[in-house]
Coordinates of C-alpha atoms in Angstrom, one line a residue:
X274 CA -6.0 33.3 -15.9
X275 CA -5.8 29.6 -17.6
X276 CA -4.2 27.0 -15.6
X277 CA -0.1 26.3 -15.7
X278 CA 1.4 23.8 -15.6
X279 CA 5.5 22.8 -16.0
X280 CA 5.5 20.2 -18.1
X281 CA 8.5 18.3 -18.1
X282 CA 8.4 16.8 -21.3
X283 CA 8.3 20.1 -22.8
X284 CA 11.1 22.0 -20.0
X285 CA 8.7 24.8 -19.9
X286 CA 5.4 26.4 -18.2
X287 CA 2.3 25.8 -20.8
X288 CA -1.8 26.4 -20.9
X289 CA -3.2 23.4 -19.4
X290 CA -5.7 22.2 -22.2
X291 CA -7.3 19.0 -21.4
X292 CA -8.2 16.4 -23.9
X293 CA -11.9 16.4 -23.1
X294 CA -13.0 19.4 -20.9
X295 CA -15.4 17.5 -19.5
X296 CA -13.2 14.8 -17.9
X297 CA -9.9 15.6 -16.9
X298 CA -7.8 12.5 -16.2
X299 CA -5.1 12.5 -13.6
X300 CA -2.4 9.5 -13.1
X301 CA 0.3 9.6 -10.3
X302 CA 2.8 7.0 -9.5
X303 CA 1.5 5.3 -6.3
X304 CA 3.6 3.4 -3.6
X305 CA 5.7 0.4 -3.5
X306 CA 4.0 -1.8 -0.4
X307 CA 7.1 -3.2 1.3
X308 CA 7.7 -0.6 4.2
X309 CA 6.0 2.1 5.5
X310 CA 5.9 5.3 3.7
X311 CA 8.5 8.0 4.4
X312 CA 8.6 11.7 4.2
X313 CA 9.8 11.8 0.5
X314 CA 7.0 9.3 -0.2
X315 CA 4.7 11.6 1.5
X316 CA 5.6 14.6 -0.9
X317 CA 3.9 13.6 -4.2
X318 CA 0.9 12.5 -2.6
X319 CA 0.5 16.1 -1.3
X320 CA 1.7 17.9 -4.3
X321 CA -0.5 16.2 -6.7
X322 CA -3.5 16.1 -3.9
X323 CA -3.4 20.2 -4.1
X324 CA -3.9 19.3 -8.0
X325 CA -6.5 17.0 -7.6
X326 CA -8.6 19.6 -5.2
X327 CA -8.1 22.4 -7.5
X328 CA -8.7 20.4 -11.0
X329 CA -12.1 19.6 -9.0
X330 CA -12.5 23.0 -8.7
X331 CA -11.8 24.3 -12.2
X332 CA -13.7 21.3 -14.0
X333 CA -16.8 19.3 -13.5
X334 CA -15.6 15.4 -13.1
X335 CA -11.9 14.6 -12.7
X336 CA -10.8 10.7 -12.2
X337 CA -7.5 10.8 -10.4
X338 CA -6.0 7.4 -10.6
X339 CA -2.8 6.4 -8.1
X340 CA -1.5 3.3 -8.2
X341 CA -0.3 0.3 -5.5
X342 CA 2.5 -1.9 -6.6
X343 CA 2.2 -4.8 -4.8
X344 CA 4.3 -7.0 -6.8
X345 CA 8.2 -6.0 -7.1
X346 CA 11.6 -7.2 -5.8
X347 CA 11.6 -5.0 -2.9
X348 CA 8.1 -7.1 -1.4
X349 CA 10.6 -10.2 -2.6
X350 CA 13.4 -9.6 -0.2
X351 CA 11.0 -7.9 2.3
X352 CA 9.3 -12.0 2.9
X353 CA 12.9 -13.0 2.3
X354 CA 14.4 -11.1 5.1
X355 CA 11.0 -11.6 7.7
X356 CA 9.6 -14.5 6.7
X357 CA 6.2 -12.7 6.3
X358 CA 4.1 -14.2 3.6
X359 CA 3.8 -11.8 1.1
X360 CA 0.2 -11.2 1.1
X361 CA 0.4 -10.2 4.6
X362 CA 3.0 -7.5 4.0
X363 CA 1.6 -6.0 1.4
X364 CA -2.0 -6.0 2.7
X365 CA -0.7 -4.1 5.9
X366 CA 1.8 -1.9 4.7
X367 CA -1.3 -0.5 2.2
X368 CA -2.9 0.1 5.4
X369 CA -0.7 1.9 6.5
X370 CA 0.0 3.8 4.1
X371 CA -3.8 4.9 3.9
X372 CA -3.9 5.9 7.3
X373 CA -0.8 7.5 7.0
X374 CA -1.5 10.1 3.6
X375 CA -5.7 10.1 5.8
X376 CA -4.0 12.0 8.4
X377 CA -2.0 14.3 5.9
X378 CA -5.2 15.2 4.8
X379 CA -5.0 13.5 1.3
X380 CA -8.1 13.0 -0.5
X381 CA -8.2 9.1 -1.4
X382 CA -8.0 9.1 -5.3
X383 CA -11.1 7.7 -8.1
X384 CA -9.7 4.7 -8.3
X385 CA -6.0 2.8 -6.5
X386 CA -5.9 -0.5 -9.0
X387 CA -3.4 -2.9 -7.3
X388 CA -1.1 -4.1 -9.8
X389 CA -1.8 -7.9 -9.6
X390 CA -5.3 -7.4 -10.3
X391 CA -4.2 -6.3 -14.1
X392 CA -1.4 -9.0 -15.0
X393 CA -3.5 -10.1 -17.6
X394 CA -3.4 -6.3 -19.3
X395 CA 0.0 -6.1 -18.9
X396 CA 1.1 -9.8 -20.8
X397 CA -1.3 -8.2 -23.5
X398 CA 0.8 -4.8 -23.9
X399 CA 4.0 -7.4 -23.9
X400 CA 2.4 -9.1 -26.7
X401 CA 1.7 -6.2 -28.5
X402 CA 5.0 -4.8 -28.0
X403 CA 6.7 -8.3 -29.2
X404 CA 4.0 -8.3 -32.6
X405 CA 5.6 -4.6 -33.2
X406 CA 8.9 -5.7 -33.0
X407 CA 9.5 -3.6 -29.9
X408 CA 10.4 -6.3 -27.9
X409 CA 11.9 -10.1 -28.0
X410 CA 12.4 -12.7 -25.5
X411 CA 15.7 -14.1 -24.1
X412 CA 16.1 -16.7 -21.5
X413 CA 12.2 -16.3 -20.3
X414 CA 12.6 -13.0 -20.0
X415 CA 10.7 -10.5 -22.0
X416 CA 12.5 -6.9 -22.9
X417 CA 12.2 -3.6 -24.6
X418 CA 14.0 -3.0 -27.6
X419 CA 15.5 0.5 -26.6
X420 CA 17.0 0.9 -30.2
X421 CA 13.5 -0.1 -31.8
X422 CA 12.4 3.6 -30.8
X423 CA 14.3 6.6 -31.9
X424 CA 12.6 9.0 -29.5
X425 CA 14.0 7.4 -26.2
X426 CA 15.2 9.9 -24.4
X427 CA 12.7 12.5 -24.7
X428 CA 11.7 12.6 -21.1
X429 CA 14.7 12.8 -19.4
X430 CA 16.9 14.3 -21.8
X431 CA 19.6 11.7 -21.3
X432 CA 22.1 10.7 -24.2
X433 CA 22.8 6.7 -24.5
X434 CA 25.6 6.6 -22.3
X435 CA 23.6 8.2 -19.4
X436 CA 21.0 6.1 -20.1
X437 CA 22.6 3.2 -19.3
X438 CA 24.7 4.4 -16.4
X439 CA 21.5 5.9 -15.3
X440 CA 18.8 2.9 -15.2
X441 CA 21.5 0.6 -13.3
X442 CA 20.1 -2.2 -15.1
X443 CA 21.8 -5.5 -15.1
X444 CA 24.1 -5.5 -18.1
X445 CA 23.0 -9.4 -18.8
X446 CA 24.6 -11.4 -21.4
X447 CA 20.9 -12.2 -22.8
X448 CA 20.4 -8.5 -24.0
X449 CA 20.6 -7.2 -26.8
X450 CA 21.6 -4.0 -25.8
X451 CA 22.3 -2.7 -22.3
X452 CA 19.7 0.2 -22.5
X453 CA 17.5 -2.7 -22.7
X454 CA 14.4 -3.3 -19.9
X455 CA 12.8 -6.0 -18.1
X456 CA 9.0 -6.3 -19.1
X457 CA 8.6 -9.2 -17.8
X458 CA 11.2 -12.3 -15.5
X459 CA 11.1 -15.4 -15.2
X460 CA 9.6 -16.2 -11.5
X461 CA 11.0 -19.2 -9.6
X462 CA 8.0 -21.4 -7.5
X463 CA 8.7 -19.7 -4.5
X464 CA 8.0 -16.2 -5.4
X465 CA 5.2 -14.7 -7.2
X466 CA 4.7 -15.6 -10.9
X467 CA 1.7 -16.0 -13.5
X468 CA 1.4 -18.2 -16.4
X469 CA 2.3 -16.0 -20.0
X470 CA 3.3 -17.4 -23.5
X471 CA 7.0 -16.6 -22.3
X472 CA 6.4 -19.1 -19.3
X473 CA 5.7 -18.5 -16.1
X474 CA 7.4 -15.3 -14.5
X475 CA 6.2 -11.3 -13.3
X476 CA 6.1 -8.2 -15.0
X477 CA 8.8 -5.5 -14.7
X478 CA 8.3 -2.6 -12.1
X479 CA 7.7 0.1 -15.6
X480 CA 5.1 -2.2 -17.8
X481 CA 2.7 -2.0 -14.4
X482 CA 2.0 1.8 -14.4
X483 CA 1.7 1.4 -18.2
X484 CA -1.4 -1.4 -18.1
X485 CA -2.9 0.5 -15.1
X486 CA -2.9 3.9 -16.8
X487 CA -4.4 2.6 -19.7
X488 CA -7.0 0.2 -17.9
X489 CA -8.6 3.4 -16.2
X490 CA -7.6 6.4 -18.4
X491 CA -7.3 5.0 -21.4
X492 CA -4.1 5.0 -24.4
X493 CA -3.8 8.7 -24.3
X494 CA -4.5 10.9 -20.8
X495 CA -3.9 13.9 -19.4
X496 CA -1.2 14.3 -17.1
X497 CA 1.2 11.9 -15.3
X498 CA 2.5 13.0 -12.1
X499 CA 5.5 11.6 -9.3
X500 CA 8.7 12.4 -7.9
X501 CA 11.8 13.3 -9.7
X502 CA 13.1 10.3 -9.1
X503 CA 10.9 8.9 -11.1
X504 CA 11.2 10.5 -14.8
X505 CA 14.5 8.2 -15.6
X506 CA 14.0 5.3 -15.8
X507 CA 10.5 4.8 -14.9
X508 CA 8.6 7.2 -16.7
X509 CA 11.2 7.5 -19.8
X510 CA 10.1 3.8 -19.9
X511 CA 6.4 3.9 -19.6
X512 CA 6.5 6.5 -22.8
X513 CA 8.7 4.2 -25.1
X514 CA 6.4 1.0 -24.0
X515 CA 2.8 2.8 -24.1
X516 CA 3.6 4.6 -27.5
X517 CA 4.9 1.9 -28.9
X518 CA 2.2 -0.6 -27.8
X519 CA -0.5 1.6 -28.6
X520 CA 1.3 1.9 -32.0
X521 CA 2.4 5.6 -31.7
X522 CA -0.4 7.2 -29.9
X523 CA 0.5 9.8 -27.2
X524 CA 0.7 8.4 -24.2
X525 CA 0.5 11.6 -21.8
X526 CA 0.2 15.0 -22.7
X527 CA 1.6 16.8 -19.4
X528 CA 4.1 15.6 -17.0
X529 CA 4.5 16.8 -13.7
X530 CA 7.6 16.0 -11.2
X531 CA 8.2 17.1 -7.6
X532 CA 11.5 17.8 -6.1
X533 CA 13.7 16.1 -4.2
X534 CA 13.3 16.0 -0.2
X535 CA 16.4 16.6 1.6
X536 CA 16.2 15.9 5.4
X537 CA 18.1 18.6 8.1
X538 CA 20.1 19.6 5.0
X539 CA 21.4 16.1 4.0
X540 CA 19.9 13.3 1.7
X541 CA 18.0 10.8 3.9
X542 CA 19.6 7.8 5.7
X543 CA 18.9 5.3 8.4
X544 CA 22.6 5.3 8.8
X545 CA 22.3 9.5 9.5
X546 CA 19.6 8.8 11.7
X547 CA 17.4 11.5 9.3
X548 CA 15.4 8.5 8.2
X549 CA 11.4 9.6 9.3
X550 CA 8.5 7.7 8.6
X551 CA 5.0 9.5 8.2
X552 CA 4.1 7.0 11.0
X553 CA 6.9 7.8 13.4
X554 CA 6.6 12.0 12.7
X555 CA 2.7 11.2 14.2
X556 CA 3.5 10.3 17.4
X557 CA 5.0 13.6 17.8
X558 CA 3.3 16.3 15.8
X559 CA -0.3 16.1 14.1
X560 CA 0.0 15.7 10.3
X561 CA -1.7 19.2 9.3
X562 CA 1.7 20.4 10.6
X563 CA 3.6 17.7 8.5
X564 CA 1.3 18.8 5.4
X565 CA 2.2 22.4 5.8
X566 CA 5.9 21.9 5.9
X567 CA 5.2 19.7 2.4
X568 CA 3.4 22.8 0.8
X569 CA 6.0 25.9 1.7
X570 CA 8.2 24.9 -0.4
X571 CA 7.2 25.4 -4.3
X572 CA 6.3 21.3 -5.4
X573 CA 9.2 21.9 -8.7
X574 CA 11.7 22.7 -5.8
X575 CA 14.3 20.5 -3.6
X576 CA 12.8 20.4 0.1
X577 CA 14.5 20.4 3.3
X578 CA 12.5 18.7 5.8
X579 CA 13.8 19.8 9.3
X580 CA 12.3 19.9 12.9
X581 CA 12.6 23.3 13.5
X582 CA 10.3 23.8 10.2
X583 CA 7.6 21.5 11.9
X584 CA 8.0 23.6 15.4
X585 CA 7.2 26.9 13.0
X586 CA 4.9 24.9 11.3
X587 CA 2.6 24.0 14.1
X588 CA 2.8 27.9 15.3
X589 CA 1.8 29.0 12.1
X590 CA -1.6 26.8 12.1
X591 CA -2.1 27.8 15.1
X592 CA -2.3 31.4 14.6
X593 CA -4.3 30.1 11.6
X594 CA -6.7 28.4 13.9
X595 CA -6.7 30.9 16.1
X596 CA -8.5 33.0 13.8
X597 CA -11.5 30.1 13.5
X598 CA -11.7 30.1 17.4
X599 CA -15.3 30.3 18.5
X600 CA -17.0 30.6 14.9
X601 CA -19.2 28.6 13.1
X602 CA -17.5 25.9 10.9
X603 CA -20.0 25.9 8.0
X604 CA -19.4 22.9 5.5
X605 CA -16.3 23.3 3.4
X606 CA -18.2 23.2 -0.1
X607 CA -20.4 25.5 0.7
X608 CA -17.8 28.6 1.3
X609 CA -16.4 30.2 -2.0
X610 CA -12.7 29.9 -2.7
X611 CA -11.0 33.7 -2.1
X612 CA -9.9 34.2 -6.2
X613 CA -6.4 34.9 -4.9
X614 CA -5.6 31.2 -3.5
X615 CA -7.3 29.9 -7.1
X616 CA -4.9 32.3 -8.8
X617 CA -1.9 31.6 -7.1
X618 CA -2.7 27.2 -7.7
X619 CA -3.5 27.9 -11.0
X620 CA 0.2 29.5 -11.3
X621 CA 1.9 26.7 -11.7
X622 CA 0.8 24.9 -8.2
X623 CA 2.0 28.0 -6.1
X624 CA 1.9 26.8 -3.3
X625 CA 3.6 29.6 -1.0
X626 CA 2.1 32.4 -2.7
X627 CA -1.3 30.6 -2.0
X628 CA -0.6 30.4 1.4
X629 CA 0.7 33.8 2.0
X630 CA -2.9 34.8 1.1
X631 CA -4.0 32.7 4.0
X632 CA -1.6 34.6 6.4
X633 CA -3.7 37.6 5.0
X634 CA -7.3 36.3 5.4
X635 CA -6.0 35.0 8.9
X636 CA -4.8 38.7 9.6
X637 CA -8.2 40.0 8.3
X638 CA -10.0 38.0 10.5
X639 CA -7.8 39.1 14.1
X640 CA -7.9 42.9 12.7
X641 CA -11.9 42.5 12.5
X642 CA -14.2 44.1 15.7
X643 CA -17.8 43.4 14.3
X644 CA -18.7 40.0 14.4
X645 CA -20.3 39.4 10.8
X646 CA -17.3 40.8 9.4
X647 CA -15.0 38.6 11.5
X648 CA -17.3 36.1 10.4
X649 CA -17.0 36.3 7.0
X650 CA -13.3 36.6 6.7
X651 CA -13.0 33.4 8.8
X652 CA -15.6 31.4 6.0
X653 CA -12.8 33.1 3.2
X654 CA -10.1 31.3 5.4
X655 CA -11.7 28.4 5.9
X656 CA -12.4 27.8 1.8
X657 CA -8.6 28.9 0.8
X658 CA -8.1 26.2 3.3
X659 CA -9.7 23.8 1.6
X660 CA -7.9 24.1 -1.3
X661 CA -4.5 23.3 0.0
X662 CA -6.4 20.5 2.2
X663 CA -5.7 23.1 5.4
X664 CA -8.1 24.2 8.3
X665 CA -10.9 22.1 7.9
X666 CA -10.5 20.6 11.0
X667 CA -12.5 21.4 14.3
X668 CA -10.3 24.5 15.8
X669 CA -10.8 23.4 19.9
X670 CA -9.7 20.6 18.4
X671 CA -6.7 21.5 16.7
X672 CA -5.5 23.1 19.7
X673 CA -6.1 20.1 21.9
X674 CA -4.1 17.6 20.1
X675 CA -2.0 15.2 21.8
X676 CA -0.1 12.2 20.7
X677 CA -2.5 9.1 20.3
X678 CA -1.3 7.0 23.8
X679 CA -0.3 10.2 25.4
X680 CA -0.9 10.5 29.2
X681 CA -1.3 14.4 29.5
X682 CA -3.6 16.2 31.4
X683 CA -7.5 15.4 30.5
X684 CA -9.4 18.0 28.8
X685 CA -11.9 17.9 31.4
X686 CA -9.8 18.1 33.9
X687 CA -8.3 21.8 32.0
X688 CA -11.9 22.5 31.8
X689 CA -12.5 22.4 35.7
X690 CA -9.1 24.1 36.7
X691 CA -9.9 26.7 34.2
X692 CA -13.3 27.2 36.1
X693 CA -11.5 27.1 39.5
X694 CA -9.3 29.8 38.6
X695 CA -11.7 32.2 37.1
X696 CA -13.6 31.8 40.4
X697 CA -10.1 32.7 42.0
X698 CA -10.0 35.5 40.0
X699 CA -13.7 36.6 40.6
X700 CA -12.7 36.3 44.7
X701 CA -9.4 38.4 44.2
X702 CA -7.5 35.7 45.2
X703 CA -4.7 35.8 42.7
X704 CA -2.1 33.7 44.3
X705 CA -4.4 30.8 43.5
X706 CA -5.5 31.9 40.1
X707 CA -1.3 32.5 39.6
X708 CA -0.5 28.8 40.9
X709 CA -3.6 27.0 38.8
X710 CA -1.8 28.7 35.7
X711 CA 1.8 27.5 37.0
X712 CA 0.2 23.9 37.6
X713 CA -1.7 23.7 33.8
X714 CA 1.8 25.5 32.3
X715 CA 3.4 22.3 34.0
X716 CA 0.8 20.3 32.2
X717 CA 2.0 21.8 29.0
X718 CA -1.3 23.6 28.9
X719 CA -1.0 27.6 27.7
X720 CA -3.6 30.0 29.1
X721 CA -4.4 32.8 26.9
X722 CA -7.0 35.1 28.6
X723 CA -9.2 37.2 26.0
X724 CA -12.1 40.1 26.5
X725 CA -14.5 36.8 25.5
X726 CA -13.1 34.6 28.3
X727 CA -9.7 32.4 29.2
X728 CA -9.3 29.9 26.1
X729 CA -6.1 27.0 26.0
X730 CA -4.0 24.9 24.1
X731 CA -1.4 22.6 24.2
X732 CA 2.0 23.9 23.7

């Protein structure tokens, strides 16, 4: 089976056909660095990390390319409102946000270009734009000429009028038509700005991904990914400007959007006190758990992010886990991917189906009573796992986990009442065996005794 994909552009599934089959090129709409990232941020860069482990997979080299905007109104009113300096909140939210998607298990991409190190490819696509009469200034501002291209529109599907109640762009006196964008604004001296033949100013939130794209993937690429959010205006915008500047060239050839995250069943709000942060859902539950909730839900489709589906999470990898539990963890790239998990990804990104055959391998693997066979279904799990970014974690220490700063029972100290009670048990002398069990249960520690011995966990 040839690899699906939904391309938006198109409204329908099609055979994935790379330009060059000997370099797929991957681009996906990276952060904004003004906050820390949140579960809907979290949701692309897990969808479109699944893509990037199973392109690697199917094809020899693959450059995956994800952006960090780093210049943008929201970093504006963020120093505004703190009285940060910029720099500073933008160099540690980044950081954040890398340790952050590290412990959702996300693969760092080929290349993250920060978008003031390319201002000077961006004024040169406004130029371009302005010598193809796609463009014009007005009042130091530089904007697209929406009406200059006939095929605006052919993203989102969106007639003029919902075009323009759509982008919520200023409706300023100096545009020529309200559809019109921003490619570049005048900057006053005490935010950001950089000299251009418009005067000094910053470019507009849609011309960055544009320059960047191009800068590492060239005029015409593969596929674009990012949220839903994202196709109107943003990426509705980067077509008309990248066409146009590249003087009708394709820009991308397959789009890709994820759905919506909903959170307990509402839209997510500070003032609902539904508002979680990657950073703050840490503290409480490891981000394997967090991943998995992210990939049971079929990437096209709206998510519901809710507790009780991070409890059932955490059971479920550790039943998956449980199934590594005492066997060798050969290295990842070595193992062979069960056909199955490839089969399901290359349906479309499948996520659920892929991961019902890990529930099956897992079930394999308890069922088994010769150790070579248990042995080899485990190596199958741990390879599906890898393709999903699941499992490849040590499995004592999956069930050992604890909140970083926690002040739970020590793991030697579980070790040594463990010992005491099997020597309990060994002497007959059950009520003490019974009450080292009640003290580690206190603990938050679960027994589970086995034919191989007593192993534990925390609940």
């Amino acid at each position: 089976m040839a690899l699906q994909i939904y391309n938006t552009l198109s409204r329908q599934k099609e055979r994935f056909e790379p330009l060059d089959p000997g370099h797929v090129r991957l681009y996906v709409c990276g952060p904004t660095v003004y906050d820390l990232a949140h579960i809907g941020n979290a949701r692309p860069v897990v969808v479109f990390d699944v893509l990037y482990r199973l392109l690697r997979h199917l094809y020899s080299r693959v450059t995956y390319v994800r952006n960090i905007t780093d210049v943008d109104d929201k970093i504006i009113a963020a120093h505004r409102e703190s009285g940060e300096p910029i720099g500073e909140i933008t160099r540690r939210t980044t950081e954040a946000f890398h340790r952050d998607m590290a412990a959702l298990g996300a693969l760092a991409p080929d290349a993250e270009p920060r978008a003031t190190d390319h201002i000077g490819t961006m004024v040169t696509m406004i130029q371009a734009l302005l010598d193809r009469g796609h463009a014009y200034v007005a009042e130091g501002h530089v904007l697209f000429s929406v009406a200059s291209w006939p095929d605006y529109g052919c993203l989102s599907g969106r007639n003029r009028d919902e075009q323009i109640a759509g982008a919520r762009v200023e409706v300023a006196p100096y545009k020529r038509d309200p559809a019109d964008f921003v490619l570049w604004k005048p900057s006053t001296e005490d935010v950001p700005g950089w000299h251009a033949p418009w005067g000094r100013g910053r470019p507009g939130w849609h011309i960055e991904c544009s320059a960047m794209s191009q800068a590492y993937l060239g005029e015409t690429f593969d596929i674009h990914g990012g949220g839903q959010d994202l196709i109107f205006p943003h990426h509705e915008n980067e077509i008309a400007q990248s066409t146009c500047a590249h003087g009708g060239r394709p820009f991308v050839r397959y789009w890709m959007h994820n759905g919506y995250v909903m959170v307990e069943g509402e839209k997510m709000s500070k003032s609902l006190g539904n508002f979680y942060t990657v950073h703050d859902l840490l503290q409480t539950v490891p981000g394997e758990a967090i991943r998995l909730v992210l990939l049971q839900t079929h990437y096209r489709q709206p998510l519901d992010f809710t507790h009780d589906a991070l409890v059932q999470a955490r059971h479920t990898l550790d039943r998956l886990y449980g199934g590594l539990r005492g066997l060798p963890t050969d290295a990842p790239e070595s193992l062979e991917v069960p056909d199955a998990v490839v089969q399901a990804l290359m349906d479309d990104l499948n996520t659920p189906r892929a991961l019902a055959h890990l529930h099956e391998l897992a079930a394999a693997v308890h069922r088994s009573t010769d150790d070579r066979e248990r042995t080899a279904h485990a190596g199958g799990l741990r390879a599906a796992g890898r393709m999903l970014g699941l499992l490849q974690g040590d499995a004592e220490a999956w069930f050992r986990w604890q909140p970083e700063g926690a002040r739970g029972i020590a793991d030697s100290e579980v070790e040594r009442l463990i010992a005491d009670r099997a020597e309990a048990r060994t002497r007959r002398d059950f009520a003490t065996a019974d009450a080292v069990r009640d003290r580690l249960q206190e603990a938050g520690v679960v027994l589970e005794d086995t034919a191989a011995g007593t192993t534990w966990r925390r609940a």
